[in-house]
PDB file of C-alpha atoms in Angstrom:
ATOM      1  CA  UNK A   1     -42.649  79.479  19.224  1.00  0.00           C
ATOM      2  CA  UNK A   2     -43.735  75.913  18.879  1.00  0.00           C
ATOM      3  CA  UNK A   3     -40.726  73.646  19.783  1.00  0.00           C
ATOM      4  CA  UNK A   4     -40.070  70.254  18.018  1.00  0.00           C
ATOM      5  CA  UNK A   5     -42.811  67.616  18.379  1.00  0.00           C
ATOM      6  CA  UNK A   6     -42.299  64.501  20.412  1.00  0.00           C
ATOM      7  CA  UNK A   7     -42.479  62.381  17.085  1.00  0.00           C
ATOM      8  CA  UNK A   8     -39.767  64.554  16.041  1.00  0.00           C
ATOM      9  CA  UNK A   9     -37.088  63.292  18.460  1.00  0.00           C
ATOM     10  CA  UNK A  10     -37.801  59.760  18.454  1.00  0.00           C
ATOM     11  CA  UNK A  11     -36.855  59.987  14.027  1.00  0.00           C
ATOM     12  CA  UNK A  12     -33.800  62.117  14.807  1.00  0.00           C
ATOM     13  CA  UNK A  13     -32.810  59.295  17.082  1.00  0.00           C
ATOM     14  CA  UNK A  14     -33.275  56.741  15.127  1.00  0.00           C
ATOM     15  CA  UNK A  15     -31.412  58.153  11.982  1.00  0.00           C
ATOM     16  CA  UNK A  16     -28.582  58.548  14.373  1.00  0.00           C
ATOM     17  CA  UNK A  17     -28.913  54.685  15.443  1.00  0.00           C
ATOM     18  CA  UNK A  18     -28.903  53.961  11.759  1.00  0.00           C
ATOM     19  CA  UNK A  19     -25.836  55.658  10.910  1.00  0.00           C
ATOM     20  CA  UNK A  20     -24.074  54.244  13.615  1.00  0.00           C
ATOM     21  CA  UNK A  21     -24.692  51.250  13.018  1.00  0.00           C
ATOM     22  CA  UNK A  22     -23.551  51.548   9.115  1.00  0.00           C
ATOM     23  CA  UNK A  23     -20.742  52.965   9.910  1.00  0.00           C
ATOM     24  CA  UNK A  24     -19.351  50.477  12.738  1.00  0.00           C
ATOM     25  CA  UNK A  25     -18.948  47.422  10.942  1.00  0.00           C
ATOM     26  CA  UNK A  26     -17.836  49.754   7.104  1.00  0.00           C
ATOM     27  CA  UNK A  27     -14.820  50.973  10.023  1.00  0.00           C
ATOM     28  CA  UNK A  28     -14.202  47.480  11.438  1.00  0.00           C
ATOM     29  CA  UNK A  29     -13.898  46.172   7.782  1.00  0.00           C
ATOM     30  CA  UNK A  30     -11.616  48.653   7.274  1.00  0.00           C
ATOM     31  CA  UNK A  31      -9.462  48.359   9.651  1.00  0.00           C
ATOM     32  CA  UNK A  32      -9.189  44.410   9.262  1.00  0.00           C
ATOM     33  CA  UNK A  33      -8.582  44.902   5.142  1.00  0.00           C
ATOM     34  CA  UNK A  34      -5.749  47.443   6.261  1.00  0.00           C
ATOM     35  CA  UNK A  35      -4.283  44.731   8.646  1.00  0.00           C
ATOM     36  CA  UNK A  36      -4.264  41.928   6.794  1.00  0.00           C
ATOM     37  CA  UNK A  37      -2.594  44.033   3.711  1.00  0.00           C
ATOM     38  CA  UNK A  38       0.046  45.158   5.988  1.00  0.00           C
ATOM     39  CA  UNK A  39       0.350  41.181   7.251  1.00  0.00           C
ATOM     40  CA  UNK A  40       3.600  39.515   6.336  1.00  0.00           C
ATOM     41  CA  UNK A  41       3.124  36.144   3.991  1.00  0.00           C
ATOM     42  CA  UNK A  42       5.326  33.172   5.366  1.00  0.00           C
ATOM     43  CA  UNK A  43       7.644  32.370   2.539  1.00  0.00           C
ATOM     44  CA  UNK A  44       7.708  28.496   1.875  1.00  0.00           C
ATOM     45  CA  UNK A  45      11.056  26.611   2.967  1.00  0.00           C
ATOM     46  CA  UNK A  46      13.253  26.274  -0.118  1.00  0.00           C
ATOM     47  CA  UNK A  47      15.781  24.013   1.758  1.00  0.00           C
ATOM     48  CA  UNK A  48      16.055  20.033   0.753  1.00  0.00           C
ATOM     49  CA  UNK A  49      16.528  19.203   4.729  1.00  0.00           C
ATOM     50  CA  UNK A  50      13.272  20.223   5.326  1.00  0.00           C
ATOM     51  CA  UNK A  51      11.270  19.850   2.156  1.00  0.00           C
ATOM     52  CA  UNK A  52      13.004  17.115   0.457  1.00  0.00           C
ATOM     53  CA  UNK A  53      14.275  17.903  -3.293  1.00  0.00           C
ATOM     54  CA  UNK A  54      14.177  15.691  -6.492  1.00  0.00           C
ATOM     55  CA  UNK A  55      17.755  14.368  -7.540  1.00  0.00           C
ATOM     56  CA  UNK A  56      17.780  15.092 -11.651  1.00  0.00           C
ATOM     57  CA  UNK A  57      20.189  11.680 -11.808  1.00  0.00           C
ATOM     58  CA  UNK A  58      17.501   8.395 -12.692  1.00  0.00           C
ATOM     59  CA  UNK A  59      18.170   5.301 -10.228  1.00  0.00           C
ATOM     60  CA  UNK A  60      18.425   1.721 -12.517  1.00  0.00           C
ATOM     61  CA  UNK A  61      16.745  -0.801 -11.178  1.00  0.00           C
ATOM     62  CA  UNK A  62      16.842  -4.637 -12.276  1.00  0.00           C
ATOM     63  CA  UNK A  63      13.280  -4.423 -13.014  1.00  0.00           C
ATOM     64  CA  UNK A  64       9.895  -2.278 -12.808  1.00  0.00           C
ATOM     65  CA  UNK A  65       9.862  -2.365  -9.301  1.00  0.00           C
ATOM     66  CA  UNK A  66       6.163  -2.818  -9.061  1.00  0.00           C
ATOM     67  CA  UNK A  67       6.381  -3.981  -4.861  1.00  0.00           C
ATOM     68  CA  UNK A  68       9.013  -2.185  -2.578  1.00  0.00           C
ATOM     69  CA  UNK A  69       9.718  -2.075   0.706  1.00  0.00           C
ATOM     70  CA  UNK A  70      11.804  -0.361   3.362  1.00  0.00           C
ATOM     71  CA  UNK A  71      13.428  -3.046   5.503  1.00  0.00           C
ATOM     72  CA  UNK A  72      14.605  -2.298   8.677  1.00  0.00           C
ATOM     73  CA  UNK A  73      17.964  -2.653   7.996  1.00  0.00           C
ATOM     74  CA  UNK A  74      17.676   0.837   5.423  1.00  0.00           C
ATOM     75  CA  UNK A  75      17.790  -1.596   2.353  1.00  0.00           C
ATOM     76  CA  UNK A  76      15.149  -1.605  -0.356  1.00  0.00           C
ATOM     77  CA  UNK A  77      13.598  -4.896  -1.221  1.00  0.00           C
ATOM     78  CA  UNK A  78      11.772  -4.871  -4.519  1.00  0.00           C
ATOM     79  CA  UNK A  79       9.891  -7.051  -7.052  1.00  0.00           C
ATOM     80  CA  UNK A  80       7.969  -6.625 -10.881  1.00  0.00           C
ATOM     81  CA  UNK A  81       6.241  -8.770 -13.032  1.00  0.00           C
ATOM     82  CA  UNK A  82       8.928 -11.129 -14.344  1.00  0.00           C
ATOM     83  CA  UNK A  83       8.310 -12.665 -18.206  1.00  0.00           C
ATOM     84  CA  UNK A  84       9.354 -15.459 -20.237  1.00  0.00           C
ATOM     85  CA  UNK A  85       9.574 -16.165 -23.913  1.00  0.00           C
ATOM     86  CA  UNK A  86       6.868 -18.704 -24.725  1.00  0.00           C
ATOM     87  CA  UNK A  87       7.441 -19.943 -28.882  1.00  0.00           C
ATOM     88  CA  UNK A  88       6.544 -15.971 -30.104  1.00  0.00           C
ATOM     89  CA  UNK A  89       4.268 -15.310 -26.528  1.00  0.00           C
ATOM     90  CA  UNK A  90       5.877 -13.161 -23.664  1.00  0.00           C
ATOM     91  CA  UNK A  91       4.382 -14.718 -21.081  1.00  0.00           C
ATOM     92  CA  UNK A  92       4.071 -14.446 -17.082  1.00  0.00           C
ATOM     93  CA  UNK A  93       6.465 -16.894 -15.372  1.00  0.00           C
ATOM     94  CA  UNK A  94       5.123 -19.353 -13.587  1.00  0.00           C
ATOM     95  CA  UNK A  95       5.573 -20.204  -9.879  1.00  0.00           C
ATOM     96  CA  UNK A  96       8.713 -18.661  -9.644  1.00  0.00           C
ATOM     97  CA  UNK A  97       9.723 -14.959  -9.678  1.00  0.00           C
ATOM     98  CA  UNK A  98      13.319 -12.914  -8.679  1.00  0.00           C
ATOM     99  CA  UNK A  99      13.352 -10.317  -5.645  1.00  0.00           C
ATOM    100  CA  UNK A 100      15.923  -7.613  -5.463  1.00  0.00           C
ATOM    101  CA  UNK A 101      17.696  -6.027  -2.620  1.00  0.00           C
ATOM    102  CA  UNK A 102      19.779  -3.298  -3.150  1.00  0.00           C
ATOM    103  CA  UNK A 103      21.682  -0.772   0.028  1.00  0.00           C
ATOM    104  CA  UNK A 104      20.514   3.151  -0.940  1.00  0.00           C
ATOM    105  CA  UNK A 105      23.979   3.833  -0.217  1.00  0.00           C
ATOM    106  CA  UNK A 106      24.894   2.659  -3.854  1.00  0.00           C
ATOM    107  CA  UNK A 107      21.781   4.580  -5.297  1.00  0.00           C
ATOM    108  CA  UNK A 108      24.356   6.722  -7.384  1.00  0.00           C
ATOM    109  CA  UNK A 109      27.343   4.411  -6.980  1.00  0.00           C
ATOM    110  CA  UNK A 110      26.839   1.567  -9.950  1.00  0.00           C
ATOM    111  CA  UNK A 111      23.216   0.660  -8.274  1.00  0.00           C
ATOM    112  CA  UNK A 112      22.563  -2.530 -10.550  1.00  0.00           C
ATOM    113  CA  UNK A 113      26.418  -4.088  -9.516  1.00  0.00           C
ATOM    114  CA  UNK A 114      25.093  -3.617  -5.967  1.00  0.00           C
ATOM    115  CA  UNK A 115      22.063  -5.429  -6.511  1.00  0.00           C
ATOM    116  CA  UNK A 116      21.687  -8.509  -5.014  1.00  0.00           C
ATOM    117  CA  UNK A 117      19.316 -11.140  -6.715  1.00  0.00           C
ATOM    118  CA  UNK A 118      16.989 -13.599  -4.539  1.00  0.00           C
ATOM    119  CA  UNK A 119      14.768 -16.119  -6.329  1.00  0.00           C
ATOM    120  CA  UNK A 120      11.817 -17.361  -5.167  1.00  0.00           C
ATOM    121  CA  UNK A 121      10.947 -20.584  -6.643  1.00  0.00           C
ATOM    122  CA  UNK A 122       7.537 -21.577  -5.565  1.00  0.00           C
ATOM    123  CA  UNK A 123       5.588 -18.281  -6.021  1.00  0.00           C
ATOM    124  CA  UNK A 124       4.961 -15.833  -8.404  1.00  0.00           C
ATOM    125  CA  UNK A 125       5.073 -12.790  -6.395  1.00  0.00           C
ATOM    126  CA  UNK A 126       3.196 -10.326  -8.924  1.00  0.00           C
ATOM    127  CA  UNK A 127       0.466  -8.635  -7.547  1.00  0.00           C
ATOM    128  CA  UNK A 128       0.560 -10.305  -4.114  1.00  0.00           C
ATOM    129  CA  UNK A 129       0.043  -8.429  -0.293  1.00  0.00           C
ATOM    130  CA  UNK A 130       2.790  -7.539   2.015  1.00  0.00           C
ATOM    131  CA  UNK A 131       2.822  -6.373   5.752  1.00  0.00           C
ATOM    132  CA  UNK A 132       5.760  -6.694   8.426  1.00  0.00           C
ATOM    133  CA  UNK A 133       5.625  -9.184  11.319  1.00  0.00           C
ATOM    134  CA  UNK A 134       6.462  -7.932  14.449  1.00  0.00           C
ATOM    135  CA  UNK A 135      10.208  -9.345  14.106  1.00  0.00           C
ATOM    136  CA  UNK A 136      10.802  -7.269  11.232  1.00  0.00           C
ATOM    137  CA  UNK A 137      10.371 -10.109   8.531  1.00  0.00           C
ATOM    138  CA  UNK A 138       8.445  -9.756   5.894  1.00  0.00           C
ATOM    139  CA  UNK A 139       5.171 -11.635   4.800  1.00  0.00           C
ATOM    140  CA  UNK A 140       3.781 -11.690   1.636  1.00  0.00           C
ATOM    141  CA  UNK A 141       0.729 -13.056   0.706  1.00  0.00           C
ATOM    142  CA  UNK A 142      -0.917 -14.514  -2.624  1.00  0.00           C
ATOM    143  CA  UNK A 143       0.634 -13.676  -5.919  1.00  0.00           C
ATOM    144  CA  UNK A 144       0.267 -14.548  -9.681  1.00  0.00           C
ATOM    145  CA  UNK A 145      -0.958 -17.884 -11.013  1.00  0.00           C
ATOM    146  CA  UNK A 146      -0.880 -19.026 -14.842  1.00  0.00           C
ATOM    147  CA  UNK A 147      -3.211 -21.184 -16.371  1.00  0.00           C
ATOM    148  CA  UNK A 148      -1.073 -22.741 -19.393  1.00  0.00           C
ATOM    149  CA  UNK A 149      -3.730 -22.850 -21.758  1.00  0.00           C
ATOM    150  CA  UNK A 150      -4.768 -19.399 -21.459  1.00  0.00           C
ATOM    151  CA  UNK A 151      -1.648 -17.910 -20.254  1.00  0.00           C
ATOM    152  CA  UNK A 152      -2.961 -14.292 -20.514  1.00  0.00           C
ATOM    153  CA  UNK A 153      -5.970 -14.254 -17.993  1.00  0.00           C
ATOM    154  CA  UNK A 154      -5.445 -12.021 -15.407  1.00  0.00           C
ATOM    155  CA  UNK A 155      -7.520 -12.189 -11.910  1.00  0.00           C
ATOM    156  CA  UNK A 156      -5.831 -15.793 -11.035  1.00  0.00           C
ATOM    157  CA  UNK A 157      -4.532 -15.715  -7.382  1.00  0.00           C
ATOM    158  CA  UNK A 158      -1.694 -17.784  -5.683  1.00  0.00           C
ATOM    159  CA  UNK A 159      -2.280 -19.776  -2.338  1.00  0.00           C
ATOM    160  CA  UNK A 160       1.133 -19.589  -1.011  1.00  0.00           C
ATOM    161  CA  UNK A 161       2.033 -17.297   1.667  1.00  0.00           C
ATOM    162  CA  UNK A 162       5.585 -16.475   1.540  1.00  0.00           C
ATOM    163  CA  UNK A 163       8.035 -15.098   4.316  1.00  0.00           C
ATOM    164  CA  UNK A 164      11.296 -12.763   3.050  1.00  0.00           C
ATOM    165  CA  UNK A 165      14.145 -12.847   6.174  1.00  0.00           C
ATOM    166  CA  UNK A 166      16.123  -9.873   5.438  1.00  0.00           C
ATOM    167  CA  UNK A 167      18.770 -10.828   8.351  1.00  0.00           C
ATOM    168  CA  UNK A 168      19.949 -13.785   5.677  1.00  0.00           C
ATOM    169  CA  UNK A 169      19.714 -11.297   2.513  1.00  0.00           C
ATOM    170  CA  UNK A 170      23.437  -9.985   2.772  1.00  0.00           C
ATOM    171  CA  UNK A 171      25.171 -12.144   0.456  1.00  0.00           C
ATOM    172  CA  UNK A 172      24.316 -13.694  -3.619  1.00  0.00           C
ATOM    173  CA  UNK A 173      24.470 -16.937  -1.500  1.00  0.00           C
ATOM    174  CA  UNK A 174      21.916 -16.204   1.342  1.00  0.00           C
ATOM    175  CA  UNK A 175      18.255 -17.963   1.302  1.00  0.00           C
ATOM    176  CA  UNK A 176      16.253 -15.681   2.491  1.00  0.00           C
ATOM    177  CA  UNK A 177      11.936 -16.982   1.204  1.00  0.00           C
ATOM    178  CA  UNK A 178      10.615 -19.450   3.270  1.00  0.00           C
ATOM    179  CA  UNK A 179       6.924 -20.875   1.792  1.00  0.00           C
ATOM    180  CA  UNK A 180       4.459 -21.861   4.728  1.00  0.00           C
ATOM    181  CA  UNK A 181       4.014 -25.736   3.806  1.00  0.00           C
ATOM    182  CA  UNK A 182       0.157 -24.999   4.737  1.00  0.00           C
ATOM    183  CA  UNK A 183      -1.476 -22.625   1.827  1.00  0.00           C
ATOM    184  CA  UNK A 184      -4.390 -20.175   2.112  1.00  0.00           C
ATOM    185  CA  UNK A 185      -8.099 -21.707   0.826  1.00  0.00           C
ATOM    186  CA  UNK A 186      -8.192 -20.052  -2.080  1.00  0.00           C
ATOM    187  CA  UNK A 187      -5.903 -18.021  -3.575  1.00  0.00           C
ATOM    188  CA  UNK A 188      -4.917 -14.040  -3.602  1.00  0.00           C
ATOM    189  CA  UNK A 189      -4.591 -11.690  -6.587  1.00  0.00           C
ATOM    190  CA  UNK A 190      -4.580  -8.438  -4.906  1.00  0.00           C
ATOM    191  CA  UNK A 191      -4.783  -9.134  -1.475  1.00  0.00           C
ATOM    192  CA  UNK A 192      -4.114  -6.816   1.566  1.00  0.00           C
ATOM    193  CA  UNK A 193      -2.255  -7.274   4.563  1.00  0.00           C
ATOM    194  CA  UNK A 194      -2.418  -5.466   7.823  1.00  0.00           C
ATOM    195  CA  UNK A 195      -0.056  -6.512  10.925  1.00  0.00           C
ATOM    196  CA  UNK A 196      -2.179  -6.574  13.916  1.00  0.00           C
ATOM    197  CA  UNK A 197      -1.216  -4.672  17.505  1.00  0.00           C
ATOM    198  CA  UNK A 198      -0.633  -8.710  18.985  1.00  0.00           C
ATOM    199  CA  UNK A 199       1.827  -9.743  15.440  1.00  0.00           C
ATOM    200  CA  UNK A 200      -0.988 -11.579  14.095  1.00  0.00           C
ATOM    201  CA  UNK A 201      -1.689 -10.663  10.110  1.00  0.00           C
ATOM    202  CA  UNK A 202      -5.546  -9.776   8.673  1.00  0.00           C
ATOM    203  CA  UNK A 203      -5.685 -10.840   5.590  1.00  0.00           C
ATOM    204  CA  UNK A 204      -8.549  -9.789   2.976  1.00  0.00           C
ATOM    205  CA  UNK A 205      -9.239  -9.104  -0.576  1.00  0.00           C
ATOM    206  CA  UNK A 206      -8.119 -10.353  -3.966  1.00  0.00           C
ATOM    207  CA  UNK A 207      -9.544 -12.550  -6.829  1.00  0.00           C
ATOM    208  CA  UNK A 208      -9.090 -16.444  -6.901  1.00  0.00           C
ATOM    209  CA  UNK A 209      -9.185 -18.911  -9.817  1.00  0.00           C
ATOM    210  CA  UNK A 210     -13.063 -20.180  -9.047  1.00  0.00           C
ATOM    211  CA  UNK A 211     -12.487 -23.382 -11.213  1.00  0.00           C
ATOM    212  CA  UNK A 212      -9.034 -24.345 -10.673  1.00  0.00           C
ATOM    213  CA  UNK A 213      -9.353 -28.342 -10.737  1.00  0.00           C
ATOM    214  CA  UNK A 214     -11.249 -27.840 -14.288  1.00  0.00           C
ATOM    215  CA  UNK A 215      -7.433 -26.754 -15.415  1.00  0.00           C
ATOM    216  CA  UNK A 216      -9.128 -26.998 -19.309  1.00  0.00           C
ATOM    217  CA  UNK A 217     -11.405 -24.912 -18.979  1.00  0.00           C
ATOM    218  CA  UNK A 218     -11.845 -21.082 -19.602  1.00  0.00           C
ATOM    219  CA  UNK A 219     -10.326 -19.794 -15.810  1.00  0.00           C
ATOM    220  CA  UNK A 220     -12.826 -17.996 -14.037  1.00  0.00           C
ATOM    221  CA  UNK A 221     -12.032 -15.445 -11.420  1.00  0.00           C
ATOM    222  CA  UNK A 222     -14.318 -13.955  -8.147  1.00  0.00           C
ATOM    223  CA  UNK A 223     -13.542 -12.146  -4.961  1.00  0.00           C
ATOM    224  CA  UNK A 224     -12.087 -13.643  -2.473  1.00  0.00           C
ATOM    225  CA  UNK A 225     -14.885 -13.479   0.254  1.00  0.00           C
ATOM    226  CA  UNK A 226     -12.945 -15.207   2.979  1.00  0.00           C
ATOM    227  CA  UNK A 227     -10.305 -13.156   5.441  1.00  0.00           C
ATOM    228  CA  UNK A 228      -8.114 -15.244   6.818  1.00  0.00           C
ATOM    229  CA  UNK A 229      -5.314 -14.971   9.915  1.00  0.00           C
ATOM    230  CA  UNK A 230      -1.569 -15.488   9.750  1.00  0.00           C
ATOM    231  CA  UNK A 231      -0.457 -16.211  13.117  1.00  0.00           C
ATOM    232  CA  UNK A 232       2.981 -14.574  14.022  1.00  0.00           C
ATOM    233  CA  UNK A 233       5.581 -17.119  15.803  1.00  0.00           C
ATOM    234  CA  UNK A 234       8.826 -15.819  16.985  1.00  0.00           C
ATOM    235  CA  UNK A 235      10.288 -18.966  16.899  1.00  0.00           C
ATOM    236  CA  UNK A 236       8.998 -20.335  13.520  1.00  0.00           C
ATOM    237  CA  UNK A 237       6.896 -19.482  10.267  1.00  0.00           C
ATOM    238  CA  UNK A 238       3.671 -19.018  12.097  1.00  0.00           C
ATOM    239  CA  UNK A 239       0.087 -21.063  10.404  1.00  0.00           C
ATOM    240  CA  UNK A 240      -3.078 -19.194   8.208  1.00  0.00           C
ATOM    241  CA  UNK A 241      -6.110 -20.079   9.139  1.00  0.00           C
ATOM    242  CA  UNK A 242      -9.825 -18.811   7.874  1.00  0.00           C
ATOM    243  CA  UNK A 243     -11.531 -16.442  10.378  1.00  0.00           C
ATOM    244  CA  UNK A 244     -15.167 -18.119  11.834  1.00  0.00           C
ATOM    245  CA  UNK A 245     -17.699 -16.991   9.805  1.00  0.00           C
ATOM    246  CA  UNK A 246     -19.479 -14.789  12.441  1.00  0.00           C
ATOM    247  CA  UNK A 247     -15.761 -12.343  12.233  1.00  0.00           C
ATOM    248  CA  UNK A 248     -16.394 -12.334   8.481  1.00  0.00           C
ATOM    249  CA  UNK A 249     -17.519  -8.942   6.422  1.00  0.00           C
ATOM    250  CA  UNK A 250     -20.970  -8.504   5.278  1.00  0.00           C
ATOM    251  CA  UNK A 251     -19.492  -8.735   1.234  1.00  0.00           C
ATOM    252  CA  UNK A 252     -16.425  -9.185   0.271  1.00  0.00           C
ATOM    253  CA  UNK A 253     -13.403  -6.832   0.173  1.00  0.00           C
ATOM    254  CA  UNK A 254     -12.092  -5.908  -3.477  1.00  0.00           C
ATOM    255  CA  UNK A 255      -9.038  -6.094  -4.607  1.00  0.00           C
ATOM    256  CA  UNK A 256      -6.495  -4.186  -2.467  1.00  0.00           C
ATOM    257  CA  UNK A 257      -8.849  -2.844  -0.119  1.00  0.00           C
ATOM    258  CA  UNK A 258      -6.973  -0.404   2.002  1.00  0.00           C
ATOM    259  CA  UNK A 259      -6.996  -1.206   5.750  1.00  0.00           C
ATOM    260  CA  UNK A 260      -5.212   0.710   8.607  1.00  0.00           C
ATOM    261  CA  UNK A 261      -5.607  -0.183  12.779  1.00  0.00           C
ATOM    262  CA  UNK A 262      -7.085   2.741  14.333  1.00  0.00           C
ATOM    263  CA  UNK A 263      -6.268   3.745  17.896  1.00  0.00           C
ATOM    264  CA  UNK A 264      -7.652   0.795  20.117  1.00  0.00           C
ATOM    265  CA  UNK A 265      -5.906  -1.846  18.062  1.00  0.00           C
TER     266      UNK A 265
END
């Protein structure tokens, strides 16, 4: 009898390399599909220490507080966009606006008899820029200007840079602004702030009123395209000067362009 060819093993041989091969990875799948089933789904933390949990009670505030920040004594200081009756007009104030400070203590304990007012009266603060100094003070740069004539253009930044102590903010008597006496070179509407690792400030961004000294003319706004530096003092309110023009970006920054330090300062 003629036994099986040559040819004959080498097919047999690879059919049975073929069906290995199938069925490997169809048992691995398998097994991983009957693993995974059997694995136990971490249920999601359900307590408020960990997770936090919205309080159904609403918190009155003074105002639409449009700018807040966490001081570092716990308390919350806040600002809006503060209004005025013009003839029938509601208009923006002008050069002036109120700050708020209020202890979250009182959140749900008569929060608006616990507020404590603070006026500024050289600044609008309304859509201004605000980073800490080093000292825990506040700076605030920029803010709302009004043209009187066409009270309802937008776009029109402040010059001032303003400085909020909250060590003198604990009584309806306290002063805490201080205004720098020397102003930035054109103003801020939507500025950005960003301490620096040494206390100094970067500050970019905004719009400015292009033809401020025609005052009766249609107000015209543009980008700020000068960053300037606030220079942190320990001892006093610092000075703001214009970066050179070689430290300068290549266009300039919008309005509230967002800025962080990354990890070399």
């Amino acid at each position: 009898m003629k036994g099986p060819s040559r040819s004959n093993y080498l097919l047999l041989t690879l059919f049975i390399v073929a069906v290995v091969l199938l069925l490997v990875p169809a048992s691995a799948f398998m097994s991983g599909a009957a693993n995974k089933s059997s694995a136990v789904t971490p249920q999601a933390s359900t307590n408020p220490g960990q997770v936090g949990k919205w309080n159904t009670a609403l918190i009155p505030f003074k105002t639409v507080p449009l700018h807040i920040s966490l001081l570092p004594n716990g308390k919350i200081l806040y600002w809006g966009r503060d209004k005025v009756m013009n003839g029938a007009n509601l208009e923006d104030v002008t050069g002036a606006s109120n700050a708020y400070v209020i202890d979250p203590q009182f959140f749900f304990n008569d929060p608006i008899g616990h507020t404590l007012t603070f006026r500024n009266n050289s600044t609008n603060l309304f859509c201004s820029g605000h980073s800490f100094l080093p000292d825990g003070r506040l700076l605030v740069t920029g803010g709302h200007e009004k043209n009187p004539s066409f009270p309802f253009k937008e776009g029109l930044g402040d010059r001032d840079i303003n400085i909020f102590d909250y060590t003198r903010s604990n009584t309806s008597t306290d002063l805490p602004w201080t205004t720098l006496a020397n102003v930035m070179n054109w103003g801020r509407w939507y500025p950005y702030n960003v301490t620096l690792e040494n206390g100094n400030v970067a500050i970019l961004g905004g719009s400015y009123w292009t033809n401020r000294t025609s005052p009766g003319s249609q107000p015209l706004s543009a980008l700020n395209p000068s960053p300037e530096k606030y220079t942190f003092n320990p001892t006093n309110n610092g000075s703001v000067a214009a970066y050179t023009q070689d430290q300068n970006p290549f266009s300039p920054p919008d309005v509230y362009p967002l800025l962080h330090l990354i990890g070399d300062g």
